[in-house]
Coordinates of N, CA, C and O in Angstrom, one line a residue:
T1 N 1.1 -1.2 0.1 CA -0.4 0.2 -0.3 C 0.9 1.2 -0.1 O 1.4 1.2 0.9
V2 N 0.7 2.3 -0.8 CA 1.2 3.1 -1.1 C 0.1 5.1 -0.7 O -0.8 4.4 -1.6
T3 N 0.6 5.4 0.4 CA -0.3 6.6 0.5 C 0.3 8.0 0.3 O 1.5 7.8 1.4
S4 N 0.3 8.6 -0.2 CA 1.1 10.2 -0.4 C 0.0 11.1 -0.5 O -0.9 11.6 -1.1
T5 N 0.0 12.3 0.5 CA -0.5 13.7 0.8 C 0.3 14.4 0.5 O 1.4 15.0 1.2
Q6 N -0.4 15.5 -0.4 CA 0.6 16.7 -0.8 C -0.4 17.7 -0.3 O -1.7 17.8 -1.1
S7 N -0.1 18.8 0.7 CA -1.0 20.4 1.0 C 0.2 21.4 -0.3 O 0.9 21.5 -0.1
G8 N -0.6 22.3 -0.4 CA -0.6 23.4 -0.6 C -0.4 23.4 -2.3 O -1.4 22.9 -3.0
N9 N 0.1 24.5 -3.2 CA 0.1 24.5 -4.5 C 1.2 24.3 -5.3 O 2.6 24.0 -4.6
N10 N 1.2 23.7 -6.3 CA 2.6 23.4 -7.1 C 3.3 22.2 -6.6 O 4.8 22.5 -6.9
N11 N 2.5 21.1 -6.6 CA 3.1 20.1 -6.2 C 2.8 18.7 -7.4 O 2.0 19.1 -8.2
D12 N 4.1 18.3 -7.2 CA 4.2 17.4 -8.5 C 4.2 15.7 -8.4 O 4.9 15.4 -7.0
L13 N 4.1 15.0 -8.6 CA 4.1 13.3 -7.9 C 3.9 12.9 -9.6 O 3.4 13.1 -10.3
G14 N 5.3 11.9 -9.6 CA 5.0 11.0 -10.7 C 6.3 12.2 -11.8 O 5.9 12.0 -13.1
S15 N 7.2 12.8 -11.2 CA 8.1 13.5 -12.2 C 9.3 12.3 -12.7 O 9.4 11.2 -12.3
A16 N 9.9 13.1 -14.1 CA 10.7 12.1 -14.5 C 11.8 11.5 -13.3 O 12.2 10.4 -13.6
A17 N 12.3 12.5 -12.6 CA 13.5 11.8 -11.3 C 12.8 11.1 -11.2 O 13.2 10.6 -9.7
H18 N 11.4 11.0 -10.2 CA 10.8 10.3 -8.9 C 9.4 9.8 -10.0 O 8.4 9.8 -9.2
R19 N 9.7 9.0 -10.3 CA 8.7 8.3 -11.0 C 8.1 6.9 -9.9 O 8.7 6.7 -9.2
V20 N 6.7 6.8 -10.5 CA 6.2 6.1 -9.5 C 5.7 5.1 -10.1 O 5.2 4.8 -11.1
D21 N 6.1 3.6 -9.4 CA 6.2 2.5 -10.1 C 5.8 1.5 -8.8 O 6.8 1.1 -8.2
Q22 N 4.6 0.6 -9.3 CA 4.1 0.0 -8.0 C 3.9 -1.6 -8.9 O 3.0 -1.5 -9.6
R23 N 4.8 -2.7 -8.3 CA 4.6 -4.0 -9.0 C 3.8 -5.0 -7.9 O 4.5 -5.1 -6.7
G24 N 3.1 -5.9 -8.7 CA 2.4 -6.9 -7.9 C 1.2 -7.0 -7.4 O 0.7 -6.3 -8.9
D25 N 0.6 -8.3 -6.9 CA -0.8 -8.2 -7.2 C -1.7 -8.1 -5.8 O -0.6 -7.5 -5.1
R26 N -2.9 -7.6 -6.2 CA -3.6 -6.7 -4.7 C -3.3 -5.6 -3.8 O -2.9 -5.6 -2.8
N27 N -2.7 -4.6 -4.9 CA -1.7 -3.4 -4.0 C -2.8 -2.7 -4.2 O -3.5 -2.4 -5.3
S28 N -2.3 -1.7 -3.3 CA -3.4 0.0 -3.5 C -2.3 1.3 -3.2 O -1.8 1.3 -2.6
M29 N -3.0 2.3 -4.2 CA -2.1 3.3 -3.9 C -3.4 4.2 -4.3 O -4.3 4.4 -4.8
T30 N -2.9 5.7 -3.3 CA -3.8 6.3 -2.6 C -3.0 8.0 -3.0 O -2.0 7.8 -2.3
F31 N -3.3 8.6 -3.6 CA -2.4 10.3 -4.4 C -3.5 11.1 -3.5 O -4.7 11.4 -4.4
I32 N -3.3 11.8 -2.9 CA -4.3 13.1 -2.5 C -3.5 14.6 -2.2 O -2.1 14.3 -1.7
Q33 N -3.9 15.1 -3.4 CA -3.4 16.5 -3.2 C -4.7 17.7 -3.2 O -5.2 17.6 -3.9
S34 N -3.8 18.6 -2.5 CA -5.0 19.5 -2.2 C -4.3 21.3 -2.2 O -2.8 21.0 -2.5
G35 N -4.9 21.9 -2.9 CA -4.3 23.1 -3.0 C -4.4 23.5 -4.8 O -5.5 22.7 -5.3
D36 N -3.7 24.5 -5.8 CA -3.9 24.8 -6.9 C -2.6 24.2 -7.4 O -1.8 24.7 -6.7
N37 N -3.1 24.1 -9.1 CA -1.7 23.9 -9.9 C -0.7 22.7 -9.6 O 0.7 22.4 -9.6
N38 N -1.8 21.6 -9.2 CA -0.7 20.6 -8.7 C -1.1 19.6 -10.3 O -1.9 19.4 -10.7
D39 N 0.3 18.4 -10.6 CA 0.1 17.8 -11.2 C 0.5 16.6 -10.7 O 1.6 16.0 -9.8
A40 N 0.0 15.2 -11.2 CA -0.1 13.7 -11.0 C 0.5 13.3 -12.3 O -0.2 13.1 -13.1
G41 N 1.5 12.5 -12.3 CA 1.9 11.4 -13.7 C 1.9 12.8 -14.6 O 1.6 12.4 -16.0
L42 N 3.6 13.1 -14.3 CA 4.1 14.4 -15.6 C 4.5 13.7 -17.1 O 4.7 12.6 -17.1
R43 N 4.2 14.5 -17.8 CA 4.6 14.1 -18.8 C 5.9 13.1 -19.4 O 6.0 12.1 -20.0
N44 N 7.1 13.8 -18.6 CA 8.3 13.4 -19.0 C 8.4 11.9 -17.9 O 9.8 11.2 -17.6
G45 N 7.3 11.7 -17.1 CA 7.5 10.5 -15.7 C 6.3 9.9 -15.9 O 6.1 9.0 -17.2
G46 N 5.8 10.2 -14.7 CA 4.5 9.2 -14.9 C 3.9 8.2 -13.3 O 5.4 8.0 -12.7
I47 N 2.9 7.2 -13.2 CA 3.0 6.7 -12.4 C 2.2 5.6 -13.1 O 1.3 5.3 -13.8
D48 N 2.8 4.5 -12.6 CA 2.6 3.0 -13.5 C 2.0 2.2 -12.3 O 3.1 2.4 -11.4
Q49 N 1.3 1.2 -12.3 CA 1.0 -0.1 -11.4 C 1.2 -1.4 -12.4 O -0.1 -0.9 -13.1
R50 N 1.7 -2.1 -11.7 CA 1.7 -3.3 -12.5 C 1.4 -4.5 -11.8 O 1.9 -4.9 -11.1
G51 N 0.4 -5.4 -12.1 CA -0.2 -6.4 -12.1 C -1.8 -6.9 -11.8 O -2.3 -6.0 -12.6
N52 N -1.9 -7.3 -10.7 CA -3.8 -7.9 -10.7 C -4.3 -7.3 -9.6 O -3.6 -7.7 -8.6
R53 N -5.3 -7.0 -10.1 CA -6.3 -7.2 -8.9 C -5.6 -5.7 -7.6 O -5.9 -5.8 -6.3
S54 N -5.6 -5.1 -8.5 CA -4.7 -3.4 -7.6 C -5.9 -2.5 -7.8 O -6.7 -2.3 -8.8
D55 N -5.8 -1.1 -7.2 CA -6.3 -0.3 -7.1 C -5.9 1.1 -7.0 O -5.0 0.9 -6.3
M56 N -6.3 2.4 -7.5 CA -5.9 3.1 -7.3 C -6.5 4.6 -7.6 O -7.5 4.4 -8.1
T57 N -6.3 5.7 -6.6 CA -7.2 6.7 -6.3 C -6.3 7.8 -6.1 O -5.3 8.1 -6.1
I58 N -7.2 8.7 -7.3 CA -6.1 10.2 -7.3 C -7.5 10.8 -6.8 O -8.4 11.3 -7.8
R59 N -7.2 11.8 -5.9 CA -7.8 12.7 -5.3 C -6.8 14.6 -5.5 O -6.1 14.3 -5.0
Q60 N -7.9 15.1 -6.1 CA -7.2 16.3 -6.2 C -8.3 17.5 -6.1 O -9.5 17.3 -6.9
S61 N -8.4 18.6 -5.0 CA -9.1 19.6 -4.9 C -8.0 21.0 -5.0 O -7.0 21.1 -4.7
G62 N -9.0 21.7 -5.5 CA -8.6 23.2 -5.6 C -8.6 23.3 -7.5 O -9.3 22.9 -7.6
D63 N -7.9 24.4 -8.2 CA -8.4 24.5 -9.5 C -6.7 24.2 -10.0 O -5.9 24.3 -9.3
N64 N -7.1 24.4 -11.4 CA -5.9 24.0 -12.0 C -4.5 23.0 -11.7 O -3.6 22.6 -12.3
N65 N -5.5 21.9 -11.7 CA -5.1 21.0 -11.1 C -4.9 19.5 -12.3 O -5.7 19.6 -13.2
E66 N -4.0 18.8 -12.6 CA -3.7 17.9 -13.7 C -3.5 16.7 -13.4 O -2.3 16.5 -12.9
V67 N -4.1 15.4 -14.3 CA -3.6 14.3 -14.2 C -3.2 13.6 -15.3 O -3.9 13.9 -16.6
V68 N -1.8 13.0 -16.0 CA -1.2 13.4 -17.5 C -1.0 11.7 -17.9 O -1.6 11.5 -18.1
N69 N -0.2 11.2 -17.2 CA 0.5 10.2 -17.5 C 0.1 9.4 -16.4 O 1.4 8.6 -15.8
V70 N -0.9 8.3 -16.1 CA -0.9 7.6 -15.4 C -1.7 6.4 -15.9 O -2.4 5.7 -16.9
N71 N -1.3 5.0 -15.7 CA -1.4 3.8 -16.2 C -1.3 2.5 -15.3 O -0.5 2.2 -14.4
Q72 N -2.6 1.6 -15.5 CA -2.1 0.3 -15.1 C -2.3 -1.0 -15.8 O -2.9 -0.7 -17.1
F73 N -1.2 -1.7 -15.7 CA -1.0 -2.7 -16.5 C -1.0 -4.4 -15.6 O -1.1 -4.2 -14.6
G74 N -2.0 -5.2 -16.7 CA -2.4 -6.3 -15.7 C -1.8 -7.1 -16.6 O -1.2 -7.2 -18.2
S75 N -2.0 -8.4 -15.8 CA -1.2 -10.2 -17.0 C -1.9 -11.1 -16.8 O -3.0 -11.1 -15.7
G76 N -2.2 -12.4 -17.8 CA -3.1 -13.0 -17.4 C -4.2 -12.7 -18.3 O -4.5 -11.7 -18.7
N77 N -6.0 -13.7 -18.0 CA -6.7 -13.5 -18.4 C -8.1 -13.1 -17.3 O -7.4 -13.9 -16.5
G78 N -8.8 -12.9 -17.5 CA -10.1 -12.7 -17.1 C -10.0 -12.2 -15.8 O -9.7 -10.6 -15.8
A79 N -10.8 -12.1 -14.7 CA -10.7 -11.5 -13.7 C -9.7 -11.3 -12.8 O -9.7 -10.2 -11.8
F80 N -8.7 -11.9 -13.2 CA -7.3 -11.5 -12.6 C -6.8 -10.3 -12.9 O -6.0 -9.9 -12.3
R81 N -7.1 -9.8 -13.8 CA -6.7 -8.4 -14.4 C -7.5 -7.4 -14.0 O -7.5 -6.6 -14.5
A82 N -8.6 -7.4 -13.2 CA -9.5 -6.5 -12.7 C -8.6 -5.1 -12.0 O -8.7 -5.3 -10.7
N83 N -8.5 -4.7 -12.4 CA -7.6 -3.1 -11.8 C -8.2 -2.3 -11.8 O -9.2 -2.2 -12.3
E84 N -8.6 -0.7 -11.0 CA -9.3 -0.3 -10.7 C -9.2 1.0 -10.6 O -7.6 1.3 -10.0
L85 N -9.2 2.3 -11.4 CA -8.5 3.6 -11.1 C -10.0 4.4 -10.9 O -11.0 4.5 -12.1
S86 N -9.8 5.1 -9.4 CA -10.7 6.1 -9.6 C -10.1 7.5 -8.9 O -9.2 7.7 -8.7

C-alpha cells in the first residue's frame, strides 16, 4: 500500500526524477493533492501500477490541477486482471 498526501500549491507527483512504479498483485495506491496547480503523472515521468486486482485513487481539490500520465497494467486473463482507477 502506498499513500501520499501533498498540501499547498504547485506540487508534482510522478516526475522524471521520481517516477511512481508499483509492482505486484492486490496492491493499493492513494494520492491526495490539495491546493492549486498540482500535477500527477507528469509527461516526462508518470505513475505506473503493474499487477492484478490492484486499485489506485487520485484525489485533487483546488483549481488548475492535472492528471497526465497514469497507467495500470495487468497480466493473465479474465478477472485476475481486474484493476480499478478512481
